Amino acid sequence: MNAPTPTLDLQDERLVAPQTLGDSVRAAVRRVRDGDLGMLPVFGGIVVIWTVFQLLNRTFLSSTNLVNLSFDIVPVGFLALGIVCVLLVGQIDLSVGSVSGVAAAVTALVMVTYEQPVWLAILAAVASGCLIGFVYAQGFNRFAVPSFVMTLAGLLAFLGVQLWLLRGQNAINLPYDSDLVQFAQLWFMPAWMSYLFATVAAAGFFATSLVGARTRKRAGLSAPATGLLVFRAALVLAALGFTVYYLNRTRGVAWMFVLFVVVVLVMHYVLSRTKFGRSIYAVGGNPEAARRAGINVKSVYAWTFVMCSTLAAIGGVLAAARLAAATQSTGTGDVNLNAIAAAVIGGTSLFGGRGSAFSALLGIVVIQSISSGLTLLNLDSSYRFMITGAVLVLAVALDSFARRSRQAHGRG
């Protein structure tokens, strides 16, 4: 008996892209039903968290508190962005906190003890992060040391290096009038420039969407209508414009926050628009299949470890600048856990191959929102640990459920 001839389902959104707003909504509903949740859970979580804390304390969503929140998310946000890189290839780095502590100590030593320029201190700290990532890459690729074991050893070893660099001092204070400290505490964009930045970001979103649509058309695939792309860009512009307006009611948009957003956008471009980014997702999805497809898997692993440690070092430099000191506690405590939790809560899969740079941004907003809200309510850290743990478990459970649903619907 002959097998039935397969038919082409023209309603599959993988073959026919949505042309109108209604088509986009129906396609989004279909993806959610099939287990492709995207950023929906984390957006929902932010709405719930912000609503609850605003009802409990009317100052939570004040522009003053949101400006403080934009400062607080940056140092750990860089660590979370590095964690996203290694999670995408199915690995883990447990030492990002210790690496950030080493970078903070190096920054303070070069600036204060050796009285060198700020730029040289930052360069030395970032170089230390690159070197640590290179060491991890060699251990993983050449000696097959599992990333969990290798970075757990690094957590302990580099904590010792941090204490050794500080040479028994509890803290090394950074000059308050240095550009680095001023950048992390007092520098804000002029109001007109912040609006210009929002406009350029919305225009860039429209331009990249339009280029992607034209690329699909040249490949013989359906693409969203230009009117739909304009509508999406207008929504982005409205959201960014309102955010800038609200923050400008007090101090404005911090340059440190702008730096983090720019790095997230650059990382998003690298991951989604370059050959290297596609290789990262391929290795995370199936390393053996990626190797058979001609991808240098060891090179991809090496670069992700280097990227992770480098971003952790940048986070350590900014943490020291934010505090105006490098201390023995920089990068310790719950910093590691918050960075990993932010990446996972933001939507990066622990199974590899799924996630984006925006996972770090959204995840750290969730983490720091919980911390900020509980601080305003004068509750101790025990509640923060319990609530963050519950949110993390929920995020992993949703990821596992969505993964099984995608497999059941043939989405991988």
Tab-separated table of N, CA, C and O in Angstrom, residues 86 93 95 99 126-143 150-151 158 298-299 301-311:
chain	number	residue	atom	x	y	z
A	86	VAL	N	27.295	31.519	27.468
A	86	VAL	CA	27.691	30.136	27.723
A	86	VAL	C	26.486	29.197	27.801
A	86	VAL	O	26.584	28.029	27.416
A	93	ASP	N	28.972	28.870	33.572
A	93	ASP	CA	30.118	29.507	34.223
A	93	ASP	C	29.683	29.944	35.612
A	93	ASP	O	28.873	30.859	35.755
A	95	SER	N	31.730	31.101	37.897
A	95	SER	CA	32.761	31.956	38.503
A	95	SER	C	32.643	33.421	38.110
A	95	SER	O	33.562	34.199	38.388
A	99	VAL	N	35.279	36.462	38.999
A	99	VAL	CA	35.990	37.163	37.920
A	99	VAL	C	35.733	38.664	38.012
A	99	VAL	O	36.652	39.475	37.837
A	126	VAL	N	39.815	44.411	31.956
A	126	VAL	CA	39.168	43.670	30.864
A	126	VAL	C	40.107	42.589	30.335
A	126	VAL	O	39.688	41.471	30.020
A	127	ALA	N	41.395	42.903	30.244
A	127	ALA	CA	42.377	41.914	29.784
A	127	ALA	C	42.442	40.726	30.738
A	127	ALA	O	42.598	39.577	30.294
A	128	SER	N	42.304	40.983	32.039
A	128	SER	CA	42.305	39.870	33.001
A	128	SER	C	41.103	38.957	32.754
A	128	SER	O	41.221	37.728	32.850
A	129	GLY	N	39.956	39.549	32.414
A	129	GLY	CA	38.789	38.735	32.101
A	129	GLY	C	39.000	37.898	30.853
A	129	GLY	O	38.636	36.713	30.815
A	130	CYS	N	39.597	38.501	29.827
A	130	CYS	CA	39.898	37.749	28.602
A	130	CYS	C	40.828	36.571	28.888
A	130	CYS	O	40.628	35.461	28.365
A	131	LEU	N	41.839	36.812	29.706
A	131	LEU	CA	42.800	35.761	30.032
A	131	LEU	C	42.127	34.613	30.778
A	131	LEU	O	42.382	33.432	30.490
A	132	ILE	N	41.268	34.934	31.708
A	132	ILE	CA	40.555	33.886	32.458
A	132	ILE	C	39.679	33.068	31.526
A	132	ILE	O	39.640	31.825	31.594
A	133	GLY	N	38.971	33.736	30.620
A	133	GLY	CA	38.148	33.006	29.659
A	133	GLY	C	38.975	32.107	28.764
A	133	GLY	O	38.554	30.985	28.430
A	134	PHE	N	40.161	32.571	28.375
A	134	PHE	CA	41.051	31.752	27.545
A	134	PHE	C	41.504	30.507	28.302
A	134	PHE	O	41.571	29.400	27.732
A	135	VAL	N	41.817	30.670	29.591
A	135	VAL	CA	42.212	29.518	30.410
A	135	VAL	C	41.070	28.500	30.487
A	135	VAL	O	41.279	27.283	30.353
A	136	TYR	N	39.860	28.980	30.697
A	136	TYR	CA	38.702	28.080	30.726
A	136	TYR	C	38.552	27.334	29.402
A	136	TYR	O	38.260	26.133	29.373
A	137	ALA	N	38.724	28.061	28.303
A	137	ALA	CA	38.567	27.447	26.983
A	137	ALA	C	39.588	26.330	26.774
A	137	ALA	O	39.256	25.260	26.238
A	138	GLN	N	40.828	26.565	27.212
A	138	GLN	CA	41.848	25.526	27.058
A	138	GLN	C	41.522	24.302	27.913
A	138	GLN	O	41.670	23.156	27.474
A	139	GLY	N	41.086	24.540	29.135
A	139	GLY	CA	40.739	23.417	29.991
A	139	GLY	C	39.580	22.611	29.446
A	139	GLY	O	39.565	21.378	29.536
A	140	PHE	N	38.606	23.296	28.868
A	140	PHE	CA	37.439	22.598	28.333
A	140	PHE	C	37.749	21.885	27.025
A	140	PHE	O	37.389	20.717	26.838
A	141	ASN	N	38.446	22.569	26.106
A	141	ASN	CA	38.688	21.991	24.777
A	141	ASN	C	39.830	20.984	24.766
A	141	ASN	O	39.741	19.938	24.105
A	142	ARG	N	40.905	21.257	25.479
A	142	ARG	CA	42.081	20.395	25.407
A	142	ARG	C	42.048	19.242	26.408
A	142	ARG	O	42.532	18.149	26.108
A	143	PHE	N	41.491	19.494	27.581
A	143	PHE	CA	41.537	18.475	28.633
A	143	PHE	C	40.166	17.940	29.005
A	143	PHE	O	40.053	17.127	29.931
A	150	MET	N	35.161	23.048	36.138
A	150	MET	CA	36.231	23.999	35.876
A	150	MET	C	35.896	25.384	36.437
A	150	MET	O	36.733	26.027	37.087
A	151	THR	N	34.676	25.847	36.214
A	151	THR	CA	34.310	27.179	36.692
A	151	THR	C	34.014	27.193	38.188
A	151	THR	O	34.149	28.234	38.830
A	158	PHE	N	39.748	32.229	41.987
A	158	PHE	CA	39.807	33.670	41.703
A	158	PHE	C	39.295	34.507	42.864
A	158	PHE	O	39.629	35.692	42.955
A	298	LYS	N	34.988	23.682	18.714
A	298	LYS	CA	35.912	24.076	19.777
A	298	LYS	C	36.143	25.583	19.777
A	298	LYS	O	36.241	26.208	20.841
A	299	SER	N	36.221	26.173	18.587
A	299	SER	CA	36.401	27.612	18.501
A	299	SER	C	35.195	28.358	19.066
A	299	SER	O	35.346	29.369	19.763
A	301	TYR	N	33.108	27.238	21.377
A	301	TYR	CA	33.180	27.111	22.838
A	301	TYR	C	34.194	28.097	23.421
A	301	TYR	O	33.938	28.760	24.436
A	302	ALA	N	35.362	28.190	22.772
A	302	ALA	CA	36.419	29.061	23.285
A	302	ALA	C	35.966	30.515	23.324
A	302	ALA	O	36.143	31.215	24.328
A	303	TRP	N	35.356	30.974	22.238
A	303	TRP	CA	34.938	32.368	22.180
A	303	TRP	C	33.826	32.673	23.184
A	303	TRP	O	33.786	33.769	23.751
A	304	THR	N	32.931	31.733	23.409
A	304	THR	CA	31.857	31.998	24.372
A	304	THR	C	32.406	32.103	25.795
A	304	THR	O	31.956	32.955	26.575
A	305	PHE	N	33.379	31.270	26.140
A	305	PHE	CA	33.995	31.385	27.465
A	305	PHE	C	34.722	32.726	27.608
A	305	PHE	O	34.645	33.379	28.662
A	306	VAL	N	35.434	33.140	26.554
A	306	VAL	CA	36.143	34.425	26.599
A	306	VAL	C	35.150	35.572	26.711
A	306	VAL	O	35.348	36.514	27.498
A	307	MET	N	34.077	35.520	25.936
A	307	MET	CA	33.052	36.575	26.003
A	307	MET	C	32.435	36.655	27.393
A	307	MET	O	32.218	37.748	27.929
A	308	CYS	N	32.156	35.515	27.986
A	308	CYS	CA	31.533	35.490	29.304
A	308	CYS	C	32.438	36.130	30.349
A	308	CYS	O	32.002	36.999	31.119
A	309	SER	N	33.708	35.730	30.391
A	309	SER	CA	34.626	36.285	31.388
A	309	SER	C	34.916	37.758	31.134
A	309	SER	O	35.076	38.535	32.083
A	310	THR	N	34.977	38.165	29.871
A	310	THR	CA	35.218	39.570	29.550
A	310	THR	C	34.052	40.441	30.015
A	310	THR	O	34.260	41.514	30.614
A	311	LEU	N	32.834	39.997	29.747
A	311	LEU	CA	31.666	40.747	30.204
A	311	LEU	C	31.599	40.783	31.733
A	311	LEU	O	31.196	41.794	32.322
